[in-house]
CSV table of C-alpha atoms in Angstrom, one decimal:
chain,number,residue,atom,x,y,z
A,1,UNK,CA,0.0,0.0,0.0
A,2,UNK,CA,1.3,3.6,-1.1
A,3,UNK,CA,2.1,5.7,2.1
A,4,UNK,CA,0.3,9.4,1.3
A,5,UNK,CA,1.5,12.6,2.6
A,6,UNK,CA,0.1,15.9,3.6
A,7,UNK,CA,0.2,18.6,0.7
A,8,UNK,CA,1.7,20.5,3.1
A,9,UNK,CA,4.8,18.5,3.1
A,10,UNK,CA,5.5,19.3,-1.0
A,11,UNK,CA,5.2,23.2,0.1
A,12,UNK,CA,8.0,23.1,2.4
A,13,UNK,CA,10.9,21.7,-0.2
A,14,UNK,CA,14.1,23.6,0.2
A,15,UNK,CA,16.5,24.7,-2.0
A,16,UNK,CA,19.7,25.8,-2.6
A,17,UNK,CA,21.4,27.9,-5.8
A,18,UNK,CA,23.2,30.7,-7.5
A,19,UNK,CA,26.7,29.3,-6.8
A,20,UNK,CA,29.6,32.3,-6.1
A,21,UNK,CA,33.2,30.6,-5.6
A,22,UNK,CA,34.7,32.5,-2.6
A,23,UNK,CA,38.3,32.4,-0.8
A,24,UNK,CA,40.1,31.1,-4.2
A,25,UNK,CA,37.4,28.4,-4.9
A,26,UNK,CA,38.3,26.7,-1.0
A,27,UNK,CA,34.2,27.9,-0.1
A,28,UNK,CA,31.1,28.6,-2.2
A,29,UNK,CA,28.8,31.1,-1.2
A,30,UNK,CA,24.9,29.8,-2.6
A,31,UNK,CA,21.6,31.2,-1.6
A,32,UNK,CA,19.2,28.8,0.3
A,33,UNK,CA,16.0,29.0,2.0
A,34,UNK,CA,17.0,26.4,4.6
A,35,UNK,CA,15.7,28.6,7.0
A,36,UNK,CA,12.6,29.2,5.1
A,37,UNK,CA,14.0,33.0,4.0
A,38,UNK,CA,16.1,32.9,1.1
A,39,UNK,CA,19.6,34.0,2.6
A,40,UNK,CA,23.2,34.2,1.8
A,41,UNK,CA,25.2,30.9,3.0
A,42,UNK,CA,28.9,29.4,2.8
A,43,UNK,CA,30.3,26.0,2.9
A,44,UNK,CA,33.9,24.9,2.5
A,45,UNK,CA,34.6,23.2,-0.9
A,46,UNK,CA,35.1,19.9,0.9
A,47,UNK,CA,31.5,19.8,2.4
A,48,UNK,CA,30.3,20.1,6.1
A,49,UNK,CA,27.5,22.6,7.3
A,50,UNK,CA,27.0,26.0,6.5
A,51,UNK,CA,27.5,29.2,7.7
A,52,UNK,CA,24.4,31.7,7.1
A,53,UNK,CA,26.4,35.1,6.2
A,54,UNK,CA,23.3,37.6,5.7
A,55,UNK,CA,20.2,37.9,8.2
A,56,UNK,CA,17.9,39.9,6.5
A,57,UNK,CA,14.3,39.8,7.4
A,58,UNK,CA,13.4,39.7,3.6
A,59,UNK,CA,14.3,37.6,0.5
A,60,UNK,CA,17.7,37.8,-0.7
A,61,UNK,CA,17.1,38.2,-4.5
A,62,UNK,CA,20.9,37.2,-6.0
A,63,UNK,CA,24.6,36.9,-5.5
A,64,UNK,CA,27.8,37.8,-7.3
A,65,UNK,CA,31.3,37.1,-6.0
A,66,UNK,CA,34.3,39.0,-6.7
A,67,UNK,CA,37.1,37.3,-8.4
A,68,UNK,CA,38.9,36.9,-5.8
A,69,UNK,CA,36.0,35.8,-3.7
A,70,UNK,CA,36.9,38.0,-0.6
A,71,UNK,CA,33.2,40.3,-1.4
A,72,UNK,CA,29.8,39.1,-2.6
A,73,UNK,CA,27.0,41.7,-4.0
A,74,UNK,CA,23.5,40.7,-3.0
A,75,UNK,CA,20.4,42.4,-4.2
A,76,UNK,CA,17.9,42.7,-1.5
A,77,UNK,CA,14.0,44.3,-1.3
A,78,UNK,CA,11.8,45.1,1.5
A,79,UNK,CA,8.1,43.2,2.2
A,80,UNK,CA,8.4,42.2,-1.8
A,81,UNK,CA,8.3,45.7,-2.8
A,82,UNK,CA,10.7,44.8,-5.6
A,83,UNK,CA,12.6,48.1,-4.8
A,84,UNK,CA,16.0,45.9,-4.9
A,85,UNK,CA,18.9,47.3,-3.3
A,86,UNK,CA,22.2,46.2,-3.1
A,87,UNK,CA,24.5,45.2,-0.3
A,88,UNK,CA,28.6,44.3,0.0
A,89,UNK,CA,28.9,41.2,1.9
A,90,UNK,CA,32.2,40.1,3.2
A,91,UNK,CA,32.9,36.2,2.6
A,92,UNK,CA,32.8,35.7,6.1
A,93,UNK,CA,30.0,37.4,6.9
A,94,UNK,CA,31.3,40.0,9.4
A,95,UNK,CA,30.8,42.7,7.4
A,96,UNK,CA,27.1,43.8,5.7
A,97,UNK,CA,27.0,47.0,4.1
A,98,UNK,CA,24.5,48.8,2.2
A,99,UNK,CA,25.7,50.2,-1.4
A,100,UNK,CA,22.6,51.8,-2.7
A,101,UNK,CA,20.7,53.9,-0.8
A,102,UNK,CA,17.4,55.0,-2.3
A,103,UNK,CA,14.7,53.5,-1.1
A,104,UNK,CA,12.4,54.3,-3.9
A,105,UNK,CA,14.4,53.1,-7.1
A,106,UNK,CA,15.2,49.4,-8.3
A,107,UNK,CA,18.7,48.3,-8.3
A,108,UNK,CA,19.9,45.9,-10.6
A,109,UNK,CA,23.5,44.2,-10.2
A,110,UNK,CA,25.4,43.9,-13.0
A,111,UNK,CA,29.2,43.1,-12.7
A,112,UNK,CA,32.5,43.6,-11.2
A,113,UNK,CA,35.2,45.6,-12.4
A,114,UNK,CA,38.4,43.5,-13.3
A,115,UNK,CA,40.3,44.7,-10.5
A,116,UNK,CA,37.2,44.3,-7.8
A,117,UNK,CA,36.8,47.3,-7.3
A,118,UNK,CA,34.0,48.9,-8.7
A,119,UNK,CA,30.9,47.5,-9.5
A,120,UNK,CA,28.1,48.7,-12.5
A,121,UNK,CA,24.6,48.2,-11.9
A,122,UNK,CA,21.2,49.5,-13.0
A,123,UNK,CA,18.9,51.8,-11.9
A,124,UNK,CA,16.0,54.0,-12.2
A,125,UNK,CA,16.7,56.6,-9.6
A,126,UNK,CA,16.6,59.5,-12.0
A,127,UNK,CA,12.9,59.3,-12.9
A,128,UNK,CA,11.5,56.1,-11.4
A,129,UNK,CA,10.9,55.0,-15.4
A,130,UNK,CA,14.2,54.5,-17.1
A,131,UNK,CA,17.0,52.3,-15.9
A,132,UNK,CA,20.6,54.4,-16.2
A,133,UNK,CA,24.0,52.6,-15.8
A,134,UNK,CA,25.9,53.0,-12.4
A,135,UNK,CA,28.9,52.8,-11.6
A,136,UNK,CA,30.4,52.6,-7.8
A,137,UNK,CA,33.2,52.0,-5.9
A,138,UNK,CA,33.2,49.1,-3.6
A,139,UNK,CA,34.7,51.2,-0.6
A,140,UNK,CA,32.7,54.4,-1.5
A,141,UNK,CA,29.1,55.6,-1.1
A,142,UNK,CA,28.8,58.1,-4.1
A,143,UNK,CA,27.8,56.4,-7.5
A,144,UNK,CA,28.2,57.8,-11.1
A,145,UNK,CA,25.9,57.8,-13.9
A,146,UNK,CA,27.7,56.5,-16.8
A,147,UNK,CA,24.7,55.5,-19.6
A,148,UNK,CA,21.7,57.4,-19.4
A,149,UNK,CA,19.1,56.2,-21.0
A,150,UNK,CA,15.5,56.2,-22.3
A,151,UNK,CA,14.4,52.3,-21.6
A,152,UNK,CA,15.4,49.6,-19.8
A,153,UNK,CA,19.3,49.3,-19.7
A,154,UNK,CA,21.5,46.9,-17.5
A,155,UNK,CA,24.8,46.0,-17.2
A,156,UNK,CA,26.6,43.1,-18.4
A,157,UNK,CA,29.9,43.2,-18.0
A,158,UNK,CA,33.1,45.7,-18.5
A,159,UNK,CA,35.2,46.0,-21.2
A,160,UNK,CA,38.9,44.9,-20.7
A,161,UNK,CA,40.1,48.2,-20.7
């Protein structure tokens, strides 16, 4: 005889992705909802448990690592507003720092700079309508426009030089 379950059961499957290699590829950093809160987490390459790195009462929306894996970006909102904004993460977790700080404009991530130093991202800031290219330094709090434009514009990557 086939054992049934409650439906209930099949809402509470957990899951784990967007992979970012950190400290050299010895950890990846992953976003879960273990905890039923889709957060940033790290385990060492070689397996064991965890180590839950942001705390944020809200959804944790995406990841990107550095190159060197010391930093992480992750794009955060507030009660599912979608107003994402974006936060430096250290790849141990001491450190959580806000990068964008209007609470009224969507942030999207885009890249890292070669060196890991800046970071270019989207945003409609200006007018709340069109999405303008950012640019900001990891360490700083003042970003600069680089692209503005008249749509919907994000950033892929940077050029080499």
């Amino acid at each position: 005889m086939a054992q049934s379950f409650s439906f209930e059961r099949y809402l509470n499957i957990r899951s784990a992705y967007t992979p970012a290699w950190l400290s050299d590829g010895r950890r990846v950093a992953f976003l879960t909802d273990i905890t039923g809160v889709p957060q940033v987490w790290a385990v060492d390459a070689d397996g064991g448990w965890p180590d839950q790195l942001t705390f944020f009462p809200d959804k944790v929306w995406a990841l990107s690592a550095d190159s060197a894996g010391d930093r992480l970006v992750c794009m955060r909102d507030v009660g599912g507003n979608e107003r994402y904004q974006l936060y430096l993460v250290a790849s141990d977790g001491v450190e959580v720092r806000r990068l964008t700080h209007d609470d009224n404009a969507m942030h999207e991530f885009g890249a890292w700079s070669h060196d890991d130093r800046r970071i270019a991202y989207a945003s409609n800031t200006r007018n709340g309508v069109h999405f303008d290219i950012y640019v900001l330094d990891a360490d700083a709090t003042e970003p600069a426009m680089v692209y503005q434009s008249e749509g919907m514009f994000v950033a892929l990557d940077w050029s080499p030089d």
